[in-house]
Amino acid sequence: MAQQDRPPRVLVLGSGAIGALYGAMLARADAEVSVVSRSDRDTVRREGIRIHSQQWGDGVFQPAHVFDSAEQAGEATDPPDYLWVSLKAVRGVDRCALIRPVLGPRTVIVLVGNGIGIEDEIAAAFPGNELVSVLAFVAATSIAPAQIRHHALGSLAMGRFPATGPSDAWQRLTQPF
């Protein structure tokens, strides 16, 4: 859980359209947001991520840190308060192995997935970490390296998994939304 006397530290793993858009929103809400960016990392480091949105306003999201991998993030910083995982549900990808290097005992795992049942493997692998499952109902696309177009206003449906009901960490995360 994040300490209340400082902004929450968020690491976005998967900084494509959804990860970058909501990473930018969390940064606007005063979270310290870093990203793991593979393909666009040099552009993100130099220029940030340009967000084009008629509904939420255009702007540039400049992450606090840009990492090449979760391993690099785990070696360079303390564990984040929230790990925002916005990876596509692709067969053969070991999400547990991808996130393990950055998790601390109090890191809240936030799964923003486009797959059904992706929570089970994470909950089983990391039973001591709070898990929040998120469905993002938003139209956003990557239009160029480190450029996102937000087409239509969206919403997030969030809930704890497998636990139910709010927690302090969950409530702090949902404040910007």
mmCIF file of C-alpha atoms in Angstrom:
data_model
loop_
_atom_site.group_PDB
_atom_site.id
_atom_site.type_symbol
_atom_site.label_atom_id
_atom_site.label_comp_id
_atom_site.label_asym_id
_atom_site.label_seq_id
_atom_site.Cartn_x
_atom_site.Cartn_y
_atom_site.Cartn_z
ATOM 1 C CA MET A 1 0.000 0.000 0.000
ATOM 2 C CA ALA A 2 1.073 3.524 -0.666
ATOM 3 C CA GLN A 3 2.098 5.763 2.152
ATOM 4 C CA GLN A 4 -0.406 8.574 2.581
ATOM 5 C CA ASP A 5 2.268 11.269 3.102
ATOM 6 C CA ARG A 6 3.559 11.047 -0.480
ATOM 7 C CA PRO A 7 2.060 10.522 -3.914
ATOM 8 C CA PRO A 8 1.540 6.883 -4.827
ATOM 9 C CA ARG A 9 4.261 5.367 -6.995
ATOM 10 C CA VAL A 10 2.875 3.529 -10.024
ATOM 11 C CA LEU A 11 4.768 1.421 -12.535
ATOM 12 C CA VAL A 12 2.958 0.816 -15.820
ATOM 13 C CA LEU A 13 3.945 -2.438 -17.495
ATOM 14 C CA GLY A 14 2.569 -2.264 -21.015
ATOM 15 C CA SER A 15 2.683 1.372 -22.105
ATOM 16 C CA GLY A 16 0.615 0.999 -25.259
ATOM 17 C CA ALA A 17 -2.612 2.904 -25.794
ATOM 18 C CA ILE A 18 -4.407 1.851 -22.602
ATOM 19 C CA GLY A 19 -1.374 1.820 -20.305
ATOM 20 C CA ALA A 20 -0.149 5.201 -21.545
ATOM 21 C CA LEU A 21 -3.590 6.841 -21.432
ATOM 22 C CA TYR A 22 -4.338 5.781 -17.871
ATOM 23 C CA GLY A 23 -0.715 6.307 -16.809
ATOM 24 C CA ALA A 24 -1.139 9.904 -17.967
ATOM 25 C CA MET A 25 -4.381 10.217 -15.990
ATOM 26 C CA LEU A 26 -2.720 8.863 -12.851
ATOM 27 C CA ALA A 27 0.139 11.337 -13.327
ATOM 28 C CA ARG A 28 -2.403 14.169 -13.695
ATOM 29 C CA ALA A 29 -3.829 13.053 -10.362
ATOM 30 C CA ASP A 30 -0.355 13.546 -8.810
ATOM 31 C CA ALA A 31 0.832 9.937 -8.814
ATOM 32 C CA GLU A 32 4.494 9.348 -9.603
ATOM 33 C CA VAL A 33 4.164 7.222 -12.731
ATOM 34 C CA SER A 34 6.997 5.307 -14.400
ATOM 35 C CA VAL A 35 6.688 3.009 -17.411
ATOM 36 C CA VAL A 36 8.263 -0.054 -18.912
ATOM 37 C CA SER A 37 8.444 0.687 -22.628
ATOM 38 C CA ARG A 38 10.082 -1.628 -25.096
ATOM 39 C CA SER A 39 9.473 -0.462 -28.654
ATOM 40 C CA ASP A 40 9.017 3.292 -28.049
ATOM 41 C CA ARG A 41 11.389 3.753 -25.118
ATOM 42 C CA ASP A 42 13.851 6.124 -26.827
ATOM 43 C CA THR A 43 11.046 8.424 -27.995
ATOM 44 C CA VAL A 44 9.355 8.267 -24.585
ATOM 45 C CA ARG A 45 12.612 9.210 -22.855
ATOM 46 C CA ARG A 46 13.232 12.130 -25.217
ATOM 47 C CA GLU A 47 9.726 13.474 -25.762
ATOM 48 C CA GLY A 48 7.330 11.751 -23.385
ATOM 49 C CA ILE A 49 4.069 10.253 -24.621
ATOM 50 C CA ARG A 50 1.826 12.596 -26.595
ATOM 51 C CA ILE A 51 -1.867 12.127 -25.804
ATOM 52 C CA HIS A 52 -4.461 13.462 -28.271
ATOM 53 C CA SER A 53 -7.918 13.659 -26.687
ATOM 54 C CA GLN A 54 -10.801 16.016 -27.356
ATOM 55 C CA GLN A 55 -12.563 14.857 -24.190
ATOM 56 C CA TRP A 56 -9.653 14.965 -21.733
ATOM 57 C CA GLY A 57 -7.392 17.467 -23.478
ATOM 58 C CA ASP A 58 -4.178 17.088 -25.433
ATOM 59 C CA GLY A 59 -0.907 16.912 -23.621
ATOM 60 C CA VAL A 60 2.377 15.187 -23.037
ATOM 61 C CA PHE A 61 2.811 12.558 -20.352
ATOM 62 C CA GLN A 62 6.414 12.554 -19.148
ATOM 63 C CA PRO A 63 6.943 9.449 -17.016
ATOM 64 C CA ALA A 64 9.101 9.780 -13.909
ATOM 65 C CA HIS A 65 11.277 6.912 -15.212
ATOM 66 C CA VAL A 66 11.319 4.921 -18.448
ATOM 67 C CA PHE A 67 12.614 1.374 -18.154
ATOM 68 C CA ASP A 68 13.493 -1.143 -20.855
ATOM 69 C CA SER A 69 12.197 -4.077 -18.812
ATOM 70 C CA ALA A 70 10.643 -5.022 -15.492
ATOM 71 C CA GLU A 71 14.026 -6.435 -14.475
ATOM 72 C CA GLN A 72 15.645 -3.042 -15.030
ATOM 73 C CA ALA A 73 12.887 -1.325 -13.045
ATOM 74 C CA GLY A 74 13.297 -3.824 -10.204
ATOM 75 C CA GLU A 75 17.033 -3.183 -10.031
ATOM 76 C CA ALA A 76 16.756 0.607 -10.266
ATOM 77 C CA THR A 77 13.957 1.489 -7.854
ATOM 78 C CA ASP A 78 12.096 0.401 -4.767
ATOM 79 C CA PRO A 79 8.964 -1.647 -5.483
ATOM 80 C CA PRO A 80 6.027 0.470 -6.662
ATOM 81 C CA ASP A 81 2.896 0.954 -4.608
ATOM 82 C CA TYR A 82 0.867 -0.086 -7.653
ATOM 83 C CA LEU A 83 1.912 -2.199 -10.618
ATOM 84 C CA TRP A 84 -0.458 -1.326 -13.486
ATOM 85 C CA VAL A 85 -0.275 -4.318 -15.868
ATOM 86 C CA SER A 86 -1.832 -3.558 -19.245
ATOM 87 C CA LEU A 87 -0.482 -6.393 -21.351
ATOM 88 C CA LYS A 88 -2.433 -8.178 -24.024
ATOM 89 C CA ALA A 89 -3.537 -11.677 -23.079
ATOM 90 C CA VAL A 90 -1.267 -13.595 -25.448
ATOM 91 C CA ARG A 91 -0.768 -17.344 -25.264
ATOM 92 C CA GLY A 92 2.641 -18.389 -24.069
ATOM 93 C CA VAL A 93 3.406 -15.137 -22.228
ATOM 94 C CA ASP A 94 4.319 -15.805 -18.615
ATOM 95 C CA ARG A 95 2.828 -12.725 -16.920
ATOM 96 C CA CYS A 96 3.978 -13.978 -13.510
ATOM 97 C CA ALA A 97 7.612 -14.054 -14.646
ATOM 98 C CA LEU A 98 7.241 -10.614 -16.221
ATOM 99 C CA ILE A 99 5.979 -8.915 -13.067
ATOM 100 C CA ARG A 100 7.946 -10.809 -10.400
ATOM 101 C CA PRO A 101 11.093 -8.574 -10.594
ATOM 102 C CA VAL A 102 9.223 -5.403 -9.587
ATOM 103 C CA LEU A 103 6.871 -6.682 -6.915
ATOM 104 C CA GLY A 104 7.323 -5.858 -3.279
ATOM 105 C CA PRO A 105 5.350 -7.447 -0.461
ATOM 106 C CA ARG A 106 2.929 -4.480 -0.395
ATOM 107 C CA THR A 107 2.680 -3.787 -4.137
ATOM 108 C CA VAL A 108 -0.918 -3.798 -5.355
ATOM 109 C CA ILE A 109 -1.188 -5.569 -8.719
ATOM 110 C CA VAL A 110 -3.652 -3.876 -11.060
ATOM 111 C CA LEU A 111 -4.562 -6.066 -14.049
ATOM 112 C CA VAL A 112 -6.067 -4.135 -16.925
ATOM 113 C CA GLY A 113 -6.761 -7.048 -19.218
ATOM 114 C CA ASN A 114 -8.571 -7.892 -22.365
ATOM 115 C CA GLY A 115 -8.804 -11.534 -21.447
ATOM 116 C CA ILE A 116 -11.099 -13.575 -19.268
ATOM 117 C CA GLY A 117 -9.678 -15.448 -16.306
ATOM 118 C CA ILE A 118 -6.263 -13.764 -16.345
ATOM 119 C CA GLU A 119 -6.514 -13.056 -12.622
ATOM 120 C CA ASP A 120 -6.320 -16.673 -11.452
ATOM 121 C CA GLU A 121 -2.665 -17.272 -12.326
ATOM 122 C CA ILE A 122 -1.549 -13.959 -10.781
ATOM 123 C CA ALA A 123 -3.579 -14.488 -7.609
ATOM 124 C CA ALA A 124 -2.137 -17.994 -7.212
ATOM 125 C CA ALA A 125 1.457 -16.865 -7.828
ATOM 126 C CA PHE A 126 1.310 -13.814 -5.539
ATOM 127 C CA PRO A 127 -1.222 -14.578 -2.768
ATOM 128 C CA GLY A 128 0.248 -11.939 -0.440
ATOM 129 C CA ASN A 129 -0.287 -9.071 -2.885
ATOM 130 C CA GLU A 130 -3.604 -7.314 -3.233
ATOM 131 C CA LEU A 131 -5.007 -7.790 -6.739
ATOM 132 C CA VAL A 132 -7.335 -5.384 -8.536
ATOM 133 C CA SER A 133 -8.982 -6.493 -11.771
ATOM 134 C CA VAL A 134 -9.944 -3.773 -14.255
ATOM 135 C CA LEU A 135 -11.971 -3.681 -17.437
ATOM 136 C CA ALA A 136 -11.288 -0.562 -19.492
ATOM 137 C CA PHE A 137 -14.157 0.613 -21.663
ATOM 138 C CA VAL A 138 -12.355 3.176 -23.791
ATOM 139 C CA ALA A 139 -11.445 3.695 -27.428
ATOM 140 C CA ALA A 140 -7.755 4.544 -27.672
ATOM 141 C CA THR A 141 -5.102 3.638 -30.235
ATOM 142 C CA SER A 142 -1.394 4.091 -30.780
ATOM 143 C CA ILE A 143 -1.042 6.282 -33.861
ATOM 144 C CA ALA A 144 2.745 6.691 -33.972
ATOM 145 C CA PRO A 145 5.693 5.981 -31.677
ATOM 146 C CA ALA A 146 4.775 7.375 -28.231
ATOM 147 C CA GLN A 147 1.557 8.950 -29.540
ATOM 148 C CA ILE A 148 -1.909 7.922 -28.388
ATOM 149 C CA ARG A 149 -5.262 9.045 -29.759
ATOM 150 C CA HIS A 150 -8.155 8.838 -27.343
ATOM 151 C CA HIS A 151 -11.251 8.526 -29.545
ATOM 152 C CA ALA A 152 -14.093 8.233 -27.071
ATOM 153 C CA LEU A 153 -14.641 8.861 -23.384
ATOM 154 C CA GLY A 154 -14.298 5.692 -21.399
ATOM 155 C CA SER A 155 -14.730 4.237 -17.990
ATOM 156 C CA LEU A 156 -13.079 1.661 -15.779
ATOM 157 C CA ALA A 157 -14.815 -1.130 -13.920
ATOM 158 C CA MET A 158 -12.579 -2.099 -10.990
ATOM 159 C CA GLY A 159 -12.841 -4.705 -8.325
ATOM 160 C CA ARG A 160 -10.610 -6.606 -5.932
ATOM 161 C CA PHE A 161 -9.900 -10.238 -6.744
ATOM 162 C CA PRO A 162 -10.610 -12.661 -5.199
ATOM 163 C CA ALA A 163 -11.458 -10.432 -2.234
ATOM 164 C CA THR A 164 -14.461 -8.169 -2.408
ATOM 165 C CA GLY A 165 -15.191 -4.758 -1.040
ATOM 166 C CA PRO A 166 -12.959 -1.728 -0.867
ATOM 167 C CA SER A 167 -9.553 -1.568 0.772
ATOM 168 C CA ASP A 168 -7.478 1.520 1.579
ATOM 169 C CA ALA A 169 -5.201 0.831 -1.410
ATOM 170 C CA TRP A 170 -8.161 0.260 -3.751
ATOM 171 C CA GLN A 171 -9.854 3.469 -2.632
ATOM 172 C CA ARG A 172 -6.658 5.490 -3.107
ATOM 173 C CA LEU A 173 -6.249 4.080 -6.620
ATOM 174 C CA THR A 174 -9.817 4.850 -7.646
ATOM 175 C CA GLN A 175 -9.772 8.488 -6.505
ATOM 176 C CA PRO A 176 -8.576 9.837 -9.892
ATOM 177 C CA PHE A 177 -11.301 7.925 -11.727
#
